[in-house]
CSV table of C-alpha atoms in Angstrom, one decimal:
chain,number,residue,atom,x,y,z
A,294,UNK,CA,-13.3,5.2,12.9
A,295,UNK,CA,-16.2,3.2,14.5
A,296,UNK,CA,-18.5,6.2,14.4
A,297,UNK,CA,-17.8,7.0,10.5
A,298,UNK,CA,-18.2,3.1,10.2
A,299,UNK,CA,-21.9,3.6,11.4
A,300,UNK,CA,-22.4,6.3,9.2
A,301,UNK,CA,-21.6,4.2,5.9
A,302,UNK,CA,-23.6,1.8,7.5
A,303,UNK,CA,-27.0,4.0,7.9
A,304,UNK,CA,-26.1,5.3,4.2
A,305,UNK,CA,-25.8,1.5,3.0
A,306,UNK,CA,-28.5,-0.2,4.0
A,307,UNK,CA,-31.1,2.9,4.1
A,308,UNK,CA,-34.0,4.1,1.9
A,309,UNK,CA,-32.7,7.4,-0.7
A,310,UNK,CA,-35.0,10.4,0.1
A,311,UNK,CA,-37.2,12.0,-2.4
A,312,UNK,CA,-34.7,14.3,-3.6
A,313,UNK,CA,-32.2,12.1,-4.2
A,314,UNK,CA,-34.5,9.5,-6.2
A,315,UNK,CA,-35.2,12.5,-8.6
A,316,UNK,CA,-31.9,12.5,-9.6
A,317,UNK,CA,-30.1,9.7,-11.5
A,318,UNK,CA,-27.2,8.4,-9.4
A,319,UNK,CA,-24.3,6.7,-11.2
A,320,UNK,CA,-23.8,2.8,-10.4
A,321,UNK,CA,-20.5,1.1,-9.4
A,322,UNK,CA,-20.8,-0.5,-12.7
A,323,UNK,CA,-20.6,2.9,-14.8
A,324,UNK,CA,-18.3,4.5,-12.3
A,325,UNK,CA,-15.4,1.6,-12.8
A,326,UNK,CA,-13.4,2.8,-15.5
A,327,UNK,CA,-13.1,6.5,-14.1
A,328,UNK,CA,-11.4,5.2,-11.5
A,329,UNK,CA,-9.0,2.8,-12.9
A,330,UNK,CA,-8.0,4.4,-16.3
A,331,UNK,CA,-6.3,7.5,-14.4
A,332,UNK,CA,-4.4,5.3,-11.8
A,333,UNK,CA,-3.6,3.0,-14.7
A,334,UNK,CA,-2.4,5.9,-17.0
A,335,UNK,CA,-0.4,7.5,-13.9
A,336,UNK,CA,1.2,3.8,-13.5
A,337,UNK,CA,2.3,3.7,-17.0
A,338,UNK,CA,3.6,7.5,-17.1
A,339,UNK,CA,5.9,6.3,-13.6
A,340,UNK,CA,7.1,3.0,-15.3
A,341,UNK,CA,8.1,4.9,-18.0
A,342,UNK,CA,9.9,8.0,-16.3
A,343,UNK,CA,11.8,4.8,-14.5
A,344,UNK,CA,14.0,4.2,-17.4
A,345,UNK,CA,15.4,7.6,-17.8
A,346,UNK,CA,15.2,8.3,-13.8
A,347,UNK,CA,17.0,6.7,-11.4
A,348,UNK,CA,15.6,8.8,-8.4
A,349,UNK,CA,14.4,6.6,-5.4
A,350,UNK,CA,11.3,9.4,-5.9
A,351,UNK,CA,10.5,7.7,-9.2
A,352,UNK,CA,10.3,4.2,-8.1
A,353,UNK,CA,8.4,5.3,-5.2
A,354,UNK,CA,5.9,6.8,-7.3
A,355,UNK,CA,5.4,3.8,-9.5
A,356,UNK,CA,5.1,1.5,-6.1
A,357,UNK,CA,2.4,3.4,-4.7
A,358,UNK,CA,0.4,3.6,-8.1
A,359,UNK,CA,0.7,-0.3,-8.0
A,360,UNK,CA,-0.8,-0.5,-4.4
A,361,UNK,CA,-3.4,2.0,-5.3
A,362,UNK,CA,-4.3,-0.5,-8.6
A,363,UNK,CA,-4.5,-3.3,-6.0
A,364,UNK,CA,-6.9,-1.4,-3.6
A,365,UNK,CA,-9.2,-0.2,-6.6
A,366,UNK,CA,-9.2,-4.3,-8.0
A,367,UNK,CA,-10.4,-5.1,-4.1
A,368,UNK,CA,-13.0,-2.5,-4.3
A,369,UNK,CA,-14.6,-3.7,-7.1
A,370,UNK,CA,-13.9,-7.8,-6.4
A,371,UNK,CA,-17.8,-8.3,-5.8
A,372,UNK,CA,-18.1,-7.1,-9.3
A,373,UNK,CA,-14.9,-9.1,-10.9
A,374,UNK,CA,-14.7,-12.8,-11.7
A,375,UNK,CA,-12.4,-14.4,-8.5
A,376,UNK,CA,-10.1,-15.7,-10.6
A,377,UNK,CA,-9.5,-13.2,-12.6
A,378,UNK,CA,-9.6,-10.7,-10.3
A,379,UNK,CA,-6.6,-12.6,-8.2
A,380,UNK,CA,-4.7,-12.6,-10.8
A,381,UNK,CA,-5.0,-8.9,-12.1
A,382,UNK,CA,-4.3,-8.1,-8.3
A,383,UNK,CA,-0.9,-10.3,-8.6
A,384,UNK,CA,0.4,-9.1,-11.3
A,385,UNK,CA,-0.3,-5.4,-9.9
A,386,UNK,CA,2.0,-6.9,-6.7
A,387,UNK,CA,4.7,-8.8,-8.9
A,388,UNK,CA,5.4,-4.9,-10.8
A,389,UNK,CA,5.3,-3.2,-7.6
A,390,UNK,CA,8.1,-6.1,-6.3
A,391,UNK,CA,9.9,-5.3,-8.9
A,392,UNK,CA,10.2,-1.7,-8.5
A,393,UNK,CA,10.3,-2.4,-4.7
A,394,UNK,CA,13.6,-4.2,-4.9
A,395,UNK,CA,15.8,-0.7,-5.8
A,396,UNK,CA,13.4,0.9,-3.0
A,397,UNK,CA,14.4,-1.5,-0.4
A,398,UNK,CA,17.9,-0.5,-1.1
A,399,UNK,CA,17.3,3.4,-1.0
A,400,UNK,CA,15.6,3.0,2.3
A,401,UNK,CA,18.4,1.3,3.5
A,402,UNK,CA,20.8,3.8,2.4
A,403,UNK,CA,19.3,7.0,3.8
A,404,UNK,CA,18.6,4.8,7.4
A,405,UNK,CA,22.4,4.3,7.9
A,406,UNK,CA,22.8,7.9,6.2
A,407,UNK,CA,22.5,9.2,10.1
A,408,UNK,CA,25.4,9.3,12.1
A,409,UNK,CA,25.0,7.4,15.0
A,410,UNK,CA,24.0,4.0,12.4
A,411,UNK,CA,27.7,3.1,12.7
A,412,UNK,CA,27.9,2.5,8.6
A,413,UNK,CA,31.0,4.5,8.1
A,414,UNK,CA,32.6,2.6,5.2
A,415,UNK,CA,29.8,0.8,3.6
A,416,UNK,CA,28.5,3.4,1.9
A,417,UNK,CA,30.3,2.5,-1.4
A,418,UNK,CA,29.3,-0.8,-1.5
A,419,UNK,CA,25.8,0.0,-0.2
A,420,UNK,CA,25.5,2.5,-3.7
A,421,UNK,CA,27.2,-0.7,-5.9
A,422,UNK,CA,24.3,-2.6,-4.7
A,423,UNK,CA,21.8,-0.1,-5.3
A,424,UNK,CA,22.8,0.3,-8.8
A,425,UNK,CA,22.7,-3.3,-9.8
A,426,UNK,CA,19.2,-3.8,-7.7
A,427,UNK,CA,18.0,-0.5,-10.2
A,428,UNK,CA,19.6,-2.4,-13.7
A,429,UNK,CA,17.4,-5.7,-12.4
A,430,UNK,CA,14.3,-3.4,-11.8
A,431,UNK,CA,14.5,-1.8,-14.9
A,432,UNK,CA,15.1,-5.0,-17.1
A,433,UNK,CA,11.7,-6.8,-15.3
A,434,UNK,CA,9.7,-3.8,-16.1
A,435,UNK,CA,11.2,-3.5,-19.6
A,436,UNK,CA,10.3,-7.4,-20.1
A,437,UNK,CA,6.9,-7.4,-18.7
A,438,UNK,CA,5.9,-4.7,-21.1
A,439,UNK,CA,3.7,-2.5,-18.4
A,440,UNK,CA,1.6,-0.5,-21.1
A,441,UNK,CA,-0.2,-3.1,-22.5
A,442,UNK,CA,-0.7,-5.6,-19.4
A,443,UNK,CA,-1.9,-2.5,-17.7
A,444,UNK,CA,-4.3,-1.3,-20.2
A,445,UNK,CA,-5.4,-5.2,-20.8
A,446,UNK,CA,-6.0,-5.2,-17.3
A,447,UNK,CA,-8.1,-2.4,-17.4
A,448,UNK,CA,-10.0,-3.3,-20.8
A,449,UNK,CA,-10.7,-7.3,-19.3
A,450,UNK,CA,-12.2,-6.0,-16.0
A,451,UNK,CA,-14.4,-3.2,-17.4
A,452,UNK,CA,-15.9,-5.5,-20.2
A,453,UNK,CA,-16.4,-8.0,-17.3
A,454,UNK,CA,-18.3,-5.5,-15.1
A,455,UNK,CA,-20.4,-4.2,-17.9
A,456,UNK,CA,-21.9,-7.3,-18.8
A,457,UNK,CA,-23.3,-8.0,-15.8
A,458,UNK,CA,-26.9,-7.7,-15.2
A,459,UNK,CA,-27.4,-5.8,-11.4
A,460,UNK,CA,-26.8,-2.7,-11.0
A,461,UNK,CA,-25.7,-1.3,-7.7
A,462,UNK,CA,-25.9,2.4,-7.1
A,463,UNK,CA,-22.2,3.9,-6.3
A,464,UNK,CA,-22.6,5.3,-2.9
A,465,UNK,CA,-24.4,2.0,-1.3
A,466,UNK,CA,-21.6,-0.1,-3.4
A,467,UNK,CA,-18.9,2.4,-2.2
A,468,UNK,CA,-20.2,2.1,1.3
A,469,UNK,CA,-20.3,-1.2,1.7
A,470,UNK,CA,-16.7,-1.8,0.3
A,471,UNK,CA,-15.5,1.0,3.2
A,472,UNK,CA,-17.5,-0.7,6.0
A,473,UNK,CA,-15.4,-3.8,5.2
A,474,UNK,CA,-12.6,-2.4,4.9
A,475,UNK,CA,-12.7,-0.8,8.4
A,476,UNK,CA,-13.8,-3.9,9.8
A,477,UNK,CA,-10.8,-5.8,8.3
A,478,UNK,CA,-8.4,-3.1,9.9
A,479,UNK,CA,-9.9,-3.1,13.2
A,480,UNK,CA,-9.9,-6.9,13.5
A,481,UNK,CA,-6.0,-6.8,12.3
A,482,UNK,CA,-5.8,-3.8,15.3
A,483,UNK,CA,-7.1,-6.2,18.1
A,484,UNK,CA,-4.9,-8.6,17.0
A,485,UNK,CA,-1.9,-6.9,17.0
A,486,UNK,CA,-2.9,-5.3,20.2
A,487,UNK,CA,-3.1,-9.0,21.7
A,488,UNK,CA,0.3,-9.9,19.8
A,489,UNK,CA,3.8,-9.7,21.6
A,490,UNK,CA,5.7,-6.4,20.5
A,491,UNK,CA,8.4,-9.0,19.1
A,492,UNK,CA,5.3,-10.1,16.9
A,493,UNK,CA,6.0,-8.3,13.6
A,494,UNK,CA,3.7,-9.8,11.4
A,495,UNK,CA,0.9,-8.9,13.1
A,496,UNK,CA,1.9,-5.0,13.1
A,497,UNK,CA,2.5,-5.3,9.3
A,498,UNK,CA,-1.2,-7.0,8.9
A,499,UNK,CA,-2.4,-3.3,10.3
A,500,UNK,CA,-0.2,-1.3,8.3
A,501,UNK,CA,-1.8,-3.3,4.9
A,502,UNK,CA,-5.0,-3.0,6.0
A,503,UNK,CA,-5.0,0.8,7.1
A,504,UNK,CA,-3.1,1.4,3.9
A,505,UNK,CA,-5.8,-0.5,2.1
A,506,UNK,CA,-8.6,1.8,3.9
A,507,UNK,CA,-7.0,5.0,3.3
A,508,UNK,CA,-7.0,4.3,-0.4
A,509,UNK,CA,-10.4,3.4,-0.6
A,510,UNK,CA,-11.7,6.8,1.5
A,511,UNK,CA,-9.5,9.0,-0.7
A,512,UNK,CA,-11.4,7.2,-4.1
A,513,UNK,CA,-15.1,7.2,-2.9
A,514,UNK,CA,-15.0,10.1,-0.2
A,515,UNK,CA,-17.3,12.1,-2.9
A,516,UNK,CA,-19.8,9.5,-2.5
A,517,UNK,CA,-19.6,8.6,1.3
A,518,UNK,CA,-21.8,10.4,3.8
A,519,UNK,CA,-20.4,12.5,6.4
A,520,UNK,CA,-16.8,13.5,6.9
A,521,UNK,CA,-14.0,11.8,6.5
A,522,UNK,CA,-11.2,13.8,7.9
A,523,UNK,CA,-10.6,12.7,11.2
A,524,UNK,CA,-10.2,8.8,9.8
A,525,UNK,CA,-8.0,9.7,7.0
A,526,UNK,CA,-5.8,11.9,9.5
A,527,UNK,CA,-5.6,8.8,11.8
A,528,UNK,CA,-4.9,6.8,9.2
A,529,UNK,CA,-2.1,8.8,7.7
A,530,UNK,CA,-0.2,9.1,11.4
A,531,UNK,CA,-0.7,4.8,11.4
A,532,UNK,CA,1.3,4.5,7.8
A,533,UNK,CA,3.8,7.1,8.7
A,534,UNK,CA,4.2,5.5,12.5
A,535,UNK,CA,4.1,1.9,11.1
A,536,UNK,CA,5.9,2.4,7.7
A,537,UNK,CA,9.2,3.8,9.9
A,538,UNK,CA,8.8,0.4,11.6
A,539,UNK,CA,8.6,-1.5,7.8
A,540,UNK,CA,11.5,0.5,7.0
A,541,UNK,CA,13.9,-0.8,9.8
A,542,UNK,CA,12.4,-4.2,9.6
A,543,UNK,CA,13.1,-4.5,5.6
A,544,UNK,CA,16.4,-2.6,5.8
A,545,UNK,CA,17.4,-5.3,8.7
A,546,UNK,CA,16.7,-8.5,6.6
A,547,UNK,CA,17.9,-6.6,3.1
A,548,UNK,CA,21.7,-6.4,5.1
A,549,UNK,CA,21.4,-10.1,6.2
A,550,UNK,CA,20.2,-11.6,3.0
A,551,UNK,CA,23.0,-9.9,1.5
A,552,UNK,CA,25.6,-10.4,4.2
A,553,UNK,CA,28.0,-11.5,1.3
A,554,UNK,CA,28.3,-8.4,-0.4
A,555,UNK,CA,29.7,-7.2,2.9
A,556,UNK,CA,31.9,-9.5,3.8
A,557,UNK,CA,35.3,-8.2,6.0
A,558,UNK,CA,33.8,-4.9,6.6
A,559,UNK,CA,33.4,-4.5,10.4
A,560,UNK,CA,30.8,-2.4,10.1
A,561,UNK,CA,27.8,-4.6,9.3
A,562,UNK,CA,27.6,-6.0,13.2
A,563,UNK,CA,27.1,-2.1,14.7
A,564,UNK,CA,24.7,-1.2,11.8
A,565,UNK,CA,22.8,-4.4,12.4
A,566,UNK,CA,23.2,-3.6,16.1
A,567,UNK,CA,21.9,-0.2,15.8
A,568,UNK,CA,19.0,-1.7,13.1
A,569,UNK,CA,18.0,-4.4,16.0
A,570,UNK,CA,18.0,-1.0,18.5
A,571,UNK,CA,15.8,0.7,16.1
A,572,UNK,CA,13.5,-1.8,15.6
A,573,UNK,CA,12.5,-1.9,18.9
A,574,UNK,CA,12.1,1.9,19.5
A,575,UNK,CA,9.9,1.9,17.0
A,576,UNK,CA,7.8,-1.0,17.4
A,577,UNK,CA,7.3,0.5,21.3
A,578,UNK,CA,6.2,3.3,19.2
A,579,UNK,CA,3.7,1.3,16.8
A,580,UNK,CA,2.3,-0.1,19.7
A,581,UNK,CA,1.2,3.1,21.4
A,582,UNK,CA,-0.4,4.3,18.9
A,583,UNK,CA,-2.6,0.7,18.4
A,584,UNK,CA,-4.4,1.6,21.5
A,585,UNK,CA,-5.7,4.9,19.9
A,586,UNK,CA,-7.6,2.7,16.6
């Protein structure tokens, strides 16, 4: 990643050449809206398909479209109002809460779907819980009307970036965002490297950040000089490794929060026995990995 991060670097802050001056690059500016307005017509499609689909693949779509909306409104922050800009990315995070609430549960279910989880009888109540997490997702998704605070969203922030007065050609812009975006990750890295393996927070600070980067590559890699592939494959083994370790961490405090719904079956104690088990194997594992970013 540090040799890619040179590249954008070089591309950044350097001179075009005389062939690329004769032709007419596109500026961050112009290239906004072809970004956002397929990520936020793909959102509205999932949101949709939620309400007649009760598949965790649905509400998995629409989560990652959410995330992807947040990464995109980071990307263009230096061109955004703050304010405005915070807000847009908050409301992007409360609908992806919302659908993340039936996720959580589906997680949860296929974790303690293997064999040696110890959830033998739960699985009833486990499905109950499920279903009324999926009514709730539904009815906040339903009330927050997610077509038009999407397409508002989208309208606001391009009429905001079109007024402006600078200009910023697309690759130097797109560069630049990249180059922090690394930065951010490998700072969150060396911290978590530094951080006792107990110290979850610090492991989920990489997994945002590498998310976050990984987004960003797959939007501008057009744009960017040099290749890409290497980073994105290291960054796809870091969300896979690190979102096994989210999974058990979320599935963990999901059971406990709802410890009631449980109550007098003897269960719960070996799956949260087998959870604390699992959290540890794979935080071991999240930690090897660290030393390769």
């Amino acid at each position: 990643m540090k040799r890619d991060s040179r590249k954008e670097s070089r591309k950044a802050d350097g001179g075009a050449s005389a062939a690329d001056s004769a032709v007419q690059e596109p500026t961050a500016h112009a290239a906004f809206a072809s970004y956002a307005a397929p990520l936020v017509s793909d959102a509205i499609g999932f949101a949709n398909a939620v309400r007649e689909d009760p598949s965790p693949e649905a509400l998995h779509k629409l989560r990652v479209s959410l995330r992807r909306l947040r990464s995109l409104w980071w990307a263009f922050a230096p061109l955004l109002e703050k304010g405005e800009n915070t807000r847009q990315r908050a409301l992007y995070k409360y609908l992806a809460t919302a659908a993340g609430k039936t996720r959580d549960w589906d997680i949860l279910i296929e974790l303690l779907g293997q064999e040696d989880s110890g959830a033998r009888n739960l699985a009833p109540k486990l499905e109950q819980a499920r279903g009324d997490a999926l009514a709730t997702s539904r009815e906040t998704l339903s009330n927050a009307d997610v077509k038009h605070l999407l397409r508002d969203a989208l309208t606001s922030a391009s009429t905001e970036i079109n007024t402006t007065h600078e200009r910023v050609p697309l690759s130097k812009f797109a560069g630049k965002r990249v180059a922090a975006s690394e930065r951010s990750l490998l700072k969150r890295a060396k911290r978590a490297r530094r951080a006792k393996t107990s110290n979850y927070a610090a492991f989920h600070g990489v997994r945002k950040a590498g998310k976050k980067l990984r987004y960003l590559l797959e939007f501008f890699q057009p744009v960017l000089s040099g290749s890409h592939k290497r980073t994105l494959k290291r960054l796809k083994q870091v969300q896979k490794r690190f979102g096994k370790l989210n999974d058990i961490v979320a599935s963990e405090m999901l059971l406990r929060d709802n410890a009631s719904l449980f109550a007098g079956s003897g269960d719960t104690d070996a799956v949260l026995h087998w959870l604390h088990k699992e959290r540890k194997r794979r935080m071991r594992s999240a930690a090897g990995l660290l030393r390769k970013l």
